[in-house]
Amino acid sequence: MQQDLILLLRSLLQNALNPLLYSSIFRILTRTPNSLHHGRQLHALLILHGVCINPTLAARIAAMYSSSGDLRSASLLLHYHPCPSSLLFNSLIRGYSLRNLHIKVLSLFYSMLARSVIPDHFTFPFVLRACADLPSLLTGCAVHSLCLRRGLELDVYVGSSLINMYAKCGEVRFAHHLFEVMHVTDVSSWNALIAGYMMVGAVKVAEHMFDDMPKRNVISWTAMISGYTQNGVAGRALQLFEQMRKNCKEVKPNWVTIVSVLPACAHSAALDQGRRIHDYARILGFDSHPTVQIAIMGMYAKCGSLVEARQCFDCLPGKNKTVVAWNTMITAYASHGLGAEAISAFDDMVSSGVQPDAVSFTGLLSGCSHSGLVDRGLEFFDDMSVVYSIKPKHEHYACIVDLLSRAGKFEKALEIVNQMKIDTGPSIWGALLSASRTHRNLDVAEIAAKRLFVLEPNNSGNYVLLSNMYAEAGKWDEVKKLRAILREKGMKKIPGCSWCEIDGQAHAFFTGDKCHPQATEIYKLLEDLPVRMKAAGYSPETGFVLHDVSEEDKECNLAGHSEKLAIAFGILNTNPGATLRITKNLRICGDCHTAAKFISKIHNREIIVRDINRFHHFKDGICTCGDYW
Ligand code: ZN
Ligand code: ZN
């Protein structure tokens, strides 16, 4: 009797030491959320009882650790295992890949090869994804050759990963070639190609592919929408989103779609449409996603509604007030010319315990620059490296040079440029050139323009700006030389264009536009303006034309500037008291700036103009920029 019991106990114990049993338990734990604690206990038990952790069991334990996010334990297991299998490597590679730790994926792949473990069709898709997202074409090609040697190129998963890798690395033609060679092409390969074509600006090809697709999923639609946005075809992005929303039985937008379409609203200053998409995101429950929240804030800020942007920010739960969220607010204040508000947002961020990063300082410095806060700006520029150990990059130098040269402190600006340890880029010289125009400093203009002619040989704006300055100084020979270069290069000036959104529709106006159905009324309103301005106590200044921007032709009738046309159109077509929102593709010119101030007073309207650099809020005859832009 006792003998039997001993036998039974022994067999139980033997079974309890069976690695196969544990393998299945760990497999279950991997699929069960929040099971890290139990997994750890079980692992400890195995070690205590001296259960043999064979390669398969090790792989299962590693999979449990990496799916629970404890990648350290998983990698220790791999490190100390005498003969790790490809399964063990794969579970760890998968863990790193899911957390987008691409460099880790690649280094693990290298150590796999170094330990003579053969990668398989589970390994390659993760490794290729790392190459695609980094992106690293060279490594991708090397991995491709390994796939070929293992005969895996035509495997569905490996093949579509290869297509994705080549498309994301910008080799879209090669990706297409593989696509045609492959016998099976799944929807993800189509999507990768569409995204690839959009990335290189081949919008038409992407459209054809989208139309030809046998089956489309949410990623296909999103790739098209975000592709349109990237390529500046914002109108099409919004249209396609509407179409997707209407066909929502077939496919429903996800949070990525929302994040892709919001910049399109910002691009065409379509505030109403942005609000509708915000509502839609709320209905679908995406508005609690941190990325969506930030995209919504950014959309409001870029569509000129700082109030709504701030409301969204204030509604964020504490944990979502990350550095990215704060940066969105700081940048929004800066672009609206509210330097003091940008600074106070920065102070609030620091006192709430969030560490600023390089982007925070770009926003902060450009805020100081737009508001003429020279001393504060210089202080922050010093603090950046001394207090926060952030090395200034190009954009920071550009902001500080902009700040100093706008204030006319060219000597100090040039001193900083000469001390720069990195190459000077067009943004730095561009800031100097445009400020030298405002301050009529021909010496600095010549220094900056000469650099710009080399850095941006095809930017006509630089030539026009310098030639206008020569004209003012009466140096007609120089003017002739520059005009000749312009003609020779066949450079065209960028035409000024402004948009005004009314009832969700954007109306575009080009400089001197006369083909609009309401052209007569628009020009009549503008013609009456000088008289009314004089009556309001305004005497015209000749300095205006000097404020005029580089890109637009000075000879062109000022009354025909696109932003004036758009404002007049807005006045004629909206109810009294309604706020006007205008977007311009270039910098607003001095004459239009003054006109907008007076129109805001005479017609009692709030006018918000977003130009290429910043926002201007006109109200009661003044602008938030304080005429400093
Ligand atoms: Zn103008
Ligand atoms: Zn202004």
XYZ file of C-alpha atoms and ligand atoms in Angstrom:
631
model
C 0.000 0.000 0.000
C 2.734 2.409 1.046
C 4.768 1.187 -1.905
C 1.915 2.218 -4.277
C 1.652 5.667 -2.802
C 5.361 6.209 -3.215
C 5.112 5.104 -6.838
C 2.181 7.449 -7.464
C 3.956 10.377 -5.836
C 7.042 9.681 -7.884
C 5.101 9.633 -11.150
C 3.349 12.894 -10.176
C 6.693 14.503 -9.457
C 8.125 13.229 -12.706
C 5.227 14.713 -14.596
C 5.612 17.908 -12.675
C 9.129 18.123 -14.032
C 8.003 17.569 -17.599
C 9.094 20.570 -19.742
C 6.237 19.938 -22.167
C 3.636 20.605 -19.488
C 5.302 23.911 -18.621
C 5.565 24.855 -22.261
C 1.795 24.753 -22.553
C 1.297 26.675 -19.320
C 3.616 29.450 -20.506
C 1.825 29.512 -23.822
C -1.439 30.178 -22.012
C 0.187 32.837 -19.823
C 1.533 34.622 -22.928
C -2.013 35.068 -24.202
C -3.425 36.125 -20.807
C -3.093 39.809 -20.004
C -1.470 40.885 -16.693
C 0.074 37.502 -16.053
C 3.679 38.596 -15.629
C 3.589 37.969 -11.889
C 2.397 34.365 -12.262
C 4.837 33.799 -15.072
C 7.727 34.956 -12.905
C 6.623 32.688 -10.039
C 6.446 29.711 -12.331
C 9.841 30.460 -13.855
C 11.328 30.650 -10.343
C 9.712 27.311 -9.475
C 11.304 25.687 -12.514
C 14.732 26.912 -11.508
C 14.215 25.764 -7.897
C 13.163 22.281 -8.964
C 15.908 22.026 -11.524
C 13.557 21.445 -14.440
C 15.533 21.233 -17.659
C 14.800 24.423 -19.624
C 15.140 23.088 -23.136
C 15.220 25.443 -26.164
C 11.452 25.200 -26.755
C 10.573 25.897 -23.138
C 13.067 28.799 -23.064
C 11.368 30.277 -26.126
C 7.952 30.006 -24.471
C 9.200 31.690 -21.293
C 10.849 34.467 -23.346
C 7.594 34.950 -25.285
C 5.745 35.344 -21.983
C 8.229 37.954 -20.784
C 8.322 39.925 -24.007
C 4.544 39.978 -24.426
C 4.271 41.386 -20.882
C 6.865 44.031 -21.697
C 9.625 42.601 -19.477
C 12.181 42.532 -22.289
C 15.097 42.573 -19.862
C 14.226 39.193 -18.372
C 13.614 37.806 -21.845
C 17.018 38.965 -23.054
C 18.754 37.578 -19.930
C 17.183 34.225 -20.689
C 18.548 34.365 -24.209
C 21.946 35.584 -23.087
C 22.495 32.724 -20.624
C 20.987 29.946 -22.707
C 23.705 27.547 -23.881
C 22.033 26.723 -27.217
C 19.295 29.267 -28.102
C 16.918 28.263 -30.903
C 15.570 30.481 -33.666
C 12.248 30.287 -31.798
C 13.870 31.887 -28.746
C 15.419 34.648 -30.859
C 12.125 35.207 -32.675
C 10.144 35.715 -29.484
C 12.537 38.411 -28.365
C 12.792 40.033 -31.803
C 9.013 40.156 -31.910
C 8.927 41.828 -28.489
C 11.353 44.545 -29.589
C 9.554 45.002 -32.892
C 6.171 45.508 -31.205
C 7.724 48.316 -29.158
C 9.366 49.857 -32.247
C 12.888 49.290 -30.884
C 14.291 48.840 -34.384
C 17.981 49.091 -33.536
C 17.515 46.383 -30.891
C 15.808 44.177 -33.483
C 18.764 44.534 -35.821
C 21.410 43.957 -33.155
C 19.582 40.829 -32.020
C 19.437 39.671 -35.619
C 23.214 40.161 -35.935
C 23.879 38.194 -32.745
C 21.573 35.485 -34.082
C 23.751 35.195 -37.173
C 26.919 35.376 -35.066
C 25.715 32.432 -32.969
C 24.973 30.464 -36.158
C 21.225 30.314 -35.489
C 19.369 30.200 -38.784
C 16.707 32.894 -39.266
C 13.377 31.709 -40.682
C 10.219 33.126 -42.279
C 9.118 34.387 -38.842
C 12.377 36.298 -38.315
C 12.653 38.168 -41.616
C 9.373 40.148 -41.548
C 10.350 41.758 -38.206
C 13.894 42.491 -39.350
C 12.672 43.978 -42.637
C 10.170 46.081 -40.753
C 13.030 47.501 -38.694
C 14.915 48.372 -41.912
C 11.754 49.990 -43.332
C 10.982 52.115 -40.304
C 14.516 53.304 -39.581
C 14.792 53.591 -42.686
C 17.960 51.765 -43.725
C 18.020 50.694 -47.351
C 21.537 49.260 -47.176
C 20.721 46.881 -44.313
C 17.439 46.084 -46.045
C 19.282 45.001 -49.193
C 21.645 42.811 -47.151
C 18.686 41.163 -45.428
C 17.034 40.690 -48.838
C 20.060 38.746 -50.054
C 19.838 36.507 -46.975
C 16.161 35.880 -47.779
C 17.152 34.889 -51.296
C 19.775 32.469 -49.993
C 17.205 30.877 -47.713
C 14.726 30.714 -50.625
C 12.175 32.798 -48.761
C 11.734 35.720 -51.147
C 8.407 34.482 -52.431
C 7.010 33.626 -49.022
C 3.873 35.778 -48.586
C 4.978 37.428 -45.343
C 8.614 37.851 -46.286
C 7.690 39.072 -49.771
C 5.235 41.683 -48.573
C 7.742 42.797 -45.932
C 10.326 43.238 -48.697
C 7.885 45.323 -50.743
C 7.123 47.422 -47.684
C 10.822 47.868 -46.929
C 11.707 49.033 -50.464
C 8.659 51.313 -50.645
C 9.413 52.962 -47.302
C 13.083 53.396 -48.214
C 11.984 55.349 -51.296
C 12.820 52.582 -53.825
C 9.258 52.349 -55.005
C 10.088 51.080 -58.493
C 11.982 48.153 -57.052
C 9.088 47.486 -54.698
C 6.724 47.465 -57.674
C 8.975 45.025 -59.515
C 8.843 42.592 -56.568
C 5.093 43.105 -56.393
C 4.730 41.953 -59.967
C 7.069 38.987 -59.508
C 5.239 37.718 -56.440
C 2.515 35.203 -57.096
C 0.435 36.161 -54.069
C -0.077 39.825 -53.347
C -1.960 40.553 -50.191
C -3.667 43.833 -49.352
C -0.702 44.972 -47.230
C 1.579 44.875 -50.292
C -0.854 47.085 -52.206
C -0.954 49.446 -49.242
C 2.828 49.576 -48.982
C 3.094 50.476 -52.667
C 0.421 53.183 -52.438
C 2.209 54.726 -49.463
C 5.511 54.436 -51.334
C 4.197 56.219 -54.428
C 2.657 58.941 -52.281
C 5.972 59.368 -50.490
C 7.796 60.129 -53.735
C 4.984 62.439 -54.881
C 3.548 60.122 -57.573
C -0.036 60.931 -56.582
C -1.557 59.820 -59.903
C 0.080 56.360 -59.791
C -1.101 55.896 -56.226
C -4.629 56.844 -57.305
C -4.570 54.263 -60.089
C -3.399 51.563 -57.702
C -6.099 52.503 -55.202
C -8.748 52.229 -57.925
C -7.391 48.870 -59.123
C -7.218 47.258 -55.702
C -9.260 44.066 -55.465
C -9.960 44.720 -51.785
C -9.344 47.807 -49.682
C -8.998 47.992 -45.940
C -8.790 50.913 -43.548
C -5.018 51.139 -44.080
C -5.518 51.590 -47.845
C -7.905 54.506 -47.303
C -5.656 56.026 -44.662
C -2.596 55.725 -46.912
C -4.444 57.680 -49.624
C -5.690 60.361 -47.218
C -2.340 60.913 -45.554
C -0.641 60.807 -48.971
C -2.877 63.607 -50.251
C -2.094 65.633 -47.136
C 1.664 65.102 -47.493
C 1.521 66.187 -51.114
C -0.443 69.324 -50.322
C -3.633 68.094 -52.015
C -5.619 68.862 -48.870
C -8.940 69.204 -50.691
C -8.748 65.656 -52.043
C -7.815 64.347 -48.593
C -10.950 65.887 -47.112
C -13.110 64.615 -49.988
C -11.830 61.074 -49.641
C -12.385 61.165 -45.905
C -16.008 62.200 -46.484
C -16.402 59.366 -48.980
C -14.959 56.926 -46.458
C -17.322 58.189 -43.789
C -20.306 57.698 -46.082
C -19.212 54.164 -47.031
C -18.559 53.296 -43.417
C -20.342 49.971 -43.791
C -17.500 48.733 -45.930
C -14.690 50.203 -43.888
C -14.571 52.389 -40.771
C -11.949 55.073 -40.123
C -9.623 54.328 -37.225
C -7.629 56.735 -35.089
C -4.775 56.804 -37.606
C -7.213 57.979 -40.292
C -8.337 60.813 -38.019
C -4.730 61.828 -37.359
C -4.013 61.743 -41.110
C -6.955 63.888 -42.158
C -6.653 66.617 -39.498
C -3.555 68.259 -41.049
C -5.587 68.635 -44.255
C -8.013 70.907 -42.386
C -5.078 72.847 -41.007
C -3.588 73.137 -44.473
C -6.657 74.681 -46.039
C -7.735 76.487 -42.838
C -11.011 74.573 -42.937
C -12.045 75.166 -39.336
C -15.657 74.033 -39.749
C -14.577 70.778 -41.293
C -12.009 70.329 -38.537
C -14.735 70.782 -35.930
C -16.888 68.176 -37.684
C -14.017 65.679 -37.689
C -13.429 66.399 -33.999
C -17.106 65.602 -33.306
C -16.842 62.460 -35.367
C -13.725 61.357 -33.452
C -15.656 61.952 -30.223
C -18.550 59.760 -31.411
C -16.176 56.954 -32.337
C -14.378 57.314 -29.005
C -10.995 58.168 -30.552
C -10.733 61.522 -28.804
C -9.228 59.889 -25.720
C -6.249 58.656 -27.769
C -3.201 60.843 -26.922
C -2.063 61.166 -30.553
C -5.562 62.142 -31.705
C -5.835 64.700 -28.904
C -2.618 66.372 -29.968
C -3.612 66.319 -33.646
C -6.932 67.989 -32.743
C -5.158 70.694 -30.729
C -2.759 71.265 -33.615
C -5.655 71.503 -36.081
C -7.445 74.172 -33.997
C -4.239 76.148 -33.549
C -3.409 76.023 -37.258
C -6.967 76.907 -38.259
C -6.601 80.037 -36.142
C -8.737 79.047 -33.171
C -6.336 79.280 -30.235
C -9.255 79.298 -27.795
C -10.423 75.854 -28.878
C -6.854 74.546 -28.923
C -6.399 75.677 -25.336
C -9.781 74.204 -24.333
C -8.687 70.822 -25.682
C -5.387 71.116 -23.849
C -7.064 71.989 -20.550
C -9.354 68.974 -20.905
C -6.423 66.567 -21.224
C -5.993 64.231 -18.274
C -2.763 64.918 -16.356
C -0.901 61.924 -17.736
C -1.576 63.053 -21.315
C -0.033 66.477 -20.733
C 3.224 65.207 -22.161
C 6.049 67.257 -23.582
C 4.476 66.834 -27.040
C 1.164 68.265 -25.824
C 2.893 71.215 -24.149
C 5.001 71.799 -27.253
C 1.836 71.978 -29.366
C 0.562 74.801 -27.149
C 3.913 76.640 -27.000
C 4.262 76.471 -30.793
C 0.638 77.569 -31.239
C 1.158 80.666 -29.067
C 4.399 81.439 -30.861
C 2.857 81.202 -34.329
C 0.034 83.490 -33.204
C 2.635 86.011 -32.102
C 1.859 85.615 -28.410
C 5.408 85.428 -27.051
C 4.449 86.131 -23.443
C 1.863 83.310 -23.507
C 4.410 80.938 -25.042
C 6.812 81.760 -22.208
C 4.181 81.253 -19.532
C 3.161 77.902 -21.056
C 6.835 76.924 -20.976
C 7.109 77.942 -17.304
C 3.934 75.977 -16.465
C 5.314 72.936 -18.226
C 8.591 73.065 -16.286
C 6.858 73.616 -12.956
C 4.525 70.673 -13.634
C 7.641 68.501 -13.798
C 7.752 67.913 -17.562
C 11.254 68.219 -19.034
C 11.437 70.468 -22.124
C 13.043 69.129 -25.308
C 14.526 70.671 -28.452
C 11.061 71.322 -29.929
C 9.973 73.260 -26.829
C 12.873 75.636 -27.376
C 12.146 76.091 -31.075
C 8.623 77.192 -30.129
C 9.811 79.351 -27.292
C 12.517 81.107 -29.299
C 10.252 81.731 -32.276
C 7.662 83.143 -29.837
C 10.255 85.561 -28.462
C 11.276 86.418 -32.001
C 7.707 87.147 -33.183
C 7.106 89.357 -30.144
C 10.455 91.126 -30.144
C 11.435 89.787 -26.699
C 15.160 90.001 -27.419
C 16.580 89.672 -23.905
C 14.266 86.835 -22.868
C 15.084 85.021 -26.085
C 18.836 85.282 -25.507
C 18.351 84.076 -21.912
C 16.438 81.002 -23.089
C 19.019 80.328 -25.771
C 21.728 80.198 -23.070
C 19.604 78.168 -20.639
C 18.947 75.627 -23.315
C 22.473 74.222 -23.264
C 23.568 75.284 -19.765
C 20.492 74.300 -17.734
C 18.776 71.678 -19.891
C 21.807 70.208 -21.728
C 20.088 70.478 -25.118
C 22.506 71.204 -27.961
C 21.154 73.999 -30.200
C 20.310 72.789 -33.697
C 19.755 74.622 -36.969
C 16.244 75.730 -36.161
C 17.341 77.217 -32.837
C 20.113 79.198 -34.480
C 17.658 80.338 -37.146
C 15.261 81.594 -34.446
C 17.941 83.442 -32.524
C 19.378 85.029 -35.663
C 15.837 85.990 -36.682
C 15.215 87.468 -33.217
C 18.368 89.572 -33.259
C 18.179 90.744 -36.838
C 14.489 91.707 -36.646
C 15.493 93.913 -33.734
C 18.225 95.378 -35.931
C 21.061 93.830 -33.900
C 22.922 92.606 -36.964
C 26.368 92.666 -35.359
C 25.366 90.269 -32.596
C 23.456 88.094 -35.112
C 26.493 87.763 -37.381
C 28.675 87.048 -34.371
C 26.462 84.079 -33.453
C 26.461 82.867 -37.064
C 30.257 82.970 -37.163
C 30.528 81.031 -33.913
C 28.192 78.254 -35.068
C 29.710 74.802 -34.859
C 27.317 73.386 -37.454
C 26.864 74.403 -41.102
C 24.721 77.455 -41.679
C 21.582 76.674 -43.651
C 19.218 78.730 -45.820
C 16.876 79.479 -42.904
C 19.597 81.420 -41.091
C 20.653 83.503 -44.087
C 17.005 83.931 -45.089
C 16.211 85.436 -41.680
C 19.122 87.852 -42.056
C 18.091 88.837 -45.576
C 14.473 89.576 -44.780
C 15.379 91.550 -41.658
C 17.992 93.536 -43.556
C 15.207 94.531 -45.927
C 13.078 95.890 -43.104
C 16.034 97.752 -41.643
C 17.318 98.834 -45.074
C 20.762 97.426 -44.340
C 22.209 96.769 -47.775
C 25.572 95.501 -46.461
C 24.022 92.657 -44.488
C 21.606 91.955 -47.364
C 24.512 91.442 -49.750
C 26.314 89.060 -47.358
C 23.163 87.005 -46.791
C 21.987 87.007 -50.402
C 25.365 85.807 -51.706
C 25.152 82.780 -49.407
C 21.536 82.147 -50.380
C 22.266 82.252 -54.113
C 24.576 79.256 -53.526
C 22.331 77.414 -51.070
C 19.044 77.950 -52.926
C 19.978 78.648 -56.547
C 16.377 78.333 -57.718
C 14.624 80.476 -55.137
C 13.575 83.557 -57.081
C 12.458 85.341 -53.908
C 16.043 86.018 -52.827
C 16.910 87.627 -56.183
C 13.762 89.738 -56.218
C 14.335 90.916 -52.668
C 17.921 91.989 -53.243
C 17.039 93.639 -56.544
C 14.260 95.636 -54.848
C 16.773 96.788 -52.257
C 19.224 97.855 -54.955
C 16.377 99.736 -56.631
C 15.642 101.657 -53.433
C 19.312 102.556 -53.111
C 19.315 103.718 -56.734
C 21.881 101.090 -57.777
C 20.295 100.429 -61.145
C 23.262 98.565 -62.617
C 22.997 95.930 -59.919
C 19.245 95.715 -60.466
C 19.807 95.052 -64.155
C 22.347 92.287 -63.400
C 19.988 90.477 -61.045
C 16.983 90.799 -63.371
C 19.130 89.325 -66.143
C 20.013 86.324 -63.968
C 16.351 85.837 -63.167
C 15.439 85.890 -66.853
C 18.323 83.614 -67.770
C 17.345 81.023 -65.188
C 13.744 81.301 -66.341
C 12.655 81.574 -62.748
C 9.052 82.356 -62.089
C 7.835 84.237 -59.070
C 5.507 82.354 -56.798
C 2.088 83.935 -57.323
C 0.412 85.185 -54.149
C -2.677 83.180 -53.258
C -5.118 83.520 -50.358
C -8.050 81.453 -49.187
C -11.154 82.439 -47.304
C -13.343 79.731 -45.809
C -17.096 80.293 -45.782
C -19.552 77.582 -44.687
C -16.936 74.885 -44.945
C -15.846 75.842 -48.428
C -12.526 77.449 -49.259
C -12.517 80.236 -51.858
C -9.125 80.911 -53.425
C -7.897 84.230 -54.850
C -4.743 84.926 -56.818
C -3.030 88.297 -56.953
C -4.866 90.535 -59.401
C -7.658 87.987 -59.769
C -10.482 89.479 -61.844
C -12.347 86.411 -62.952
C -14.294 85.899 -59.751
C -18.086 86.335 -60.236
C -18.101 88.959 -57.482
C -14.986 90.764 -58.757
C -16.804 94.086 -59.347
C -18.156 94.263 -55.797
C -14.823 93.153 -54.317
C -12.822 95.822 -56.142
C -15.440 98.461 -55.357
C -15.120 97.728 -51.643
C -11.343 97.977 -51.869
C -11.441 101.185 -53.900
C -13.601 102.859 -51.280
C -11.202 101.844 -48.575
C -8.570 104.636 -48.862
C -11.270 107.304 -48.625
C -12.784 105.746 -45.549
C -9.338 105.200 -44.074
C -8.536 108.880 -44.509
C -11.830 109.789 -42.895
C -10.866 107.547 -39.980
C -7.761 109.658 -39.459
C -5.238 107.593 -41.273
C -2.568 109.253 -43.391
C -0.818 107.045 -45.902
C 2.826 106.282 -45.245
C 5.258 105.766 -48.034
C 7.166 103.238 -45.916
C 4.595 100.634 -46.834
C 6.142 99.539 -49.986
C 9.356 98.900 -48.124
C 7.538 96.450 -45.899
C 6.468 94.693 -49.038
C 7.657 91.124 -49.228
C 10.180 89.599 -51.499
C 8.085 87.155 -53.440
C 5.460 89.505 -54.739
C 6.095 91.966 -57.445
C 6.138 95.508 -56.190
C 4.919 96.891 -59.480
C 1.736 94.897 -59.136
C -1.175 96.997 -58.018
C -1.284 96.762 -54.239
C -5.078 96.832 -54.289
C -5.081 93.552 -56.175
C -3.150 91.562 -53.573
C -4.728 88.204 -52.914
C -5.176 88.690 -49.163
C -7.101 91.950 -49.733
C -9.351 90.265 -52.275
C -10.034 87.393 -49.886
C -10.822 89.766 -47.009
C -13.173 91.852 -49.170
C -14.881 88.679 -50.383
C -15.314 87.570 -46.774
C -16.833 90.917 -45.743
C -19.311 90.720 -48.639
C -20.394 87.146 -48.001
C -20.680 86.765 -44.231
C -23.042 88.202 -41.627
C -21.971 91.417 -39.873
C -19.767 90.633 -36.899
C -18.645 87.192 -38.126
C -14.939 86.410 -37.753
C -13.001 86.118 -41.030
C -10.281 83.505 -41.469
C -7.816 83.982 -44.290
C -4.791 81.908 -45.254
C -1.991 83.207 -47.478
C 0.746 81.183 -49.162
C 3.359 83.951 -48.702
C 4.090 86.533 -46.053
C 1.423 89.209 -45.674
C 2.633 92.503 -47.103
C 2.790 95.773 -45.187
C 0.079 97.494 -47.195
C -2.367 94.642 -46.775
C -1.501 94.490 -43.086
C -2.501 98.132 -42.618
C -5.598 97.667 -44.770
C -6.647 94.678 -42.666
C -6.259 96.715 -39.488
C -8.577 99.400 -40.838
C -11.083 96.981 -42.283
C -11.301 95.330 -38.844
C -12.143 98.733 -37.359
C -14.406 100.146 -40.071
C -16.425 96.963 -40.568
C -16.178 95.937 -36.912
C -14.814 92.488 -37.710
C -12.238 90.176 -36.228
C -9.944 89.094 -39.057
C -7.465 86.255 -38.605
C -4.823 85.975 -41.309
C -2.442 83.067 -41.347
C 0.563 83.712 -43.574
C 3.520 81.467 -44.248
C 5.217 82.508 -40.992
C 2.569 83.206 -38.410
C -0.937 84.364 -37.474
C -2.222 87.944 -37.377
C -5.359 88.678 -35.357
C -6.837 92.012 -36.461
C -9.380 93.598 -34.147
C -10.438 97.233 -33.508
C -7.763 98.534 -35.822
C -4.817 96.742 -34.237
C -3.005 93.477 -34.865
C -1.713 91.057 -32.221
C 1.694 91.175 -33.864
C 2.030 94.816 -32.872
C 3.269 95.476 -36.427
C 6.281 93.342 -35.615
C 6.526 90.457 -38.016
Zn -0.414 92.966 -50.020
Zn 0.020 91.530 -37.779
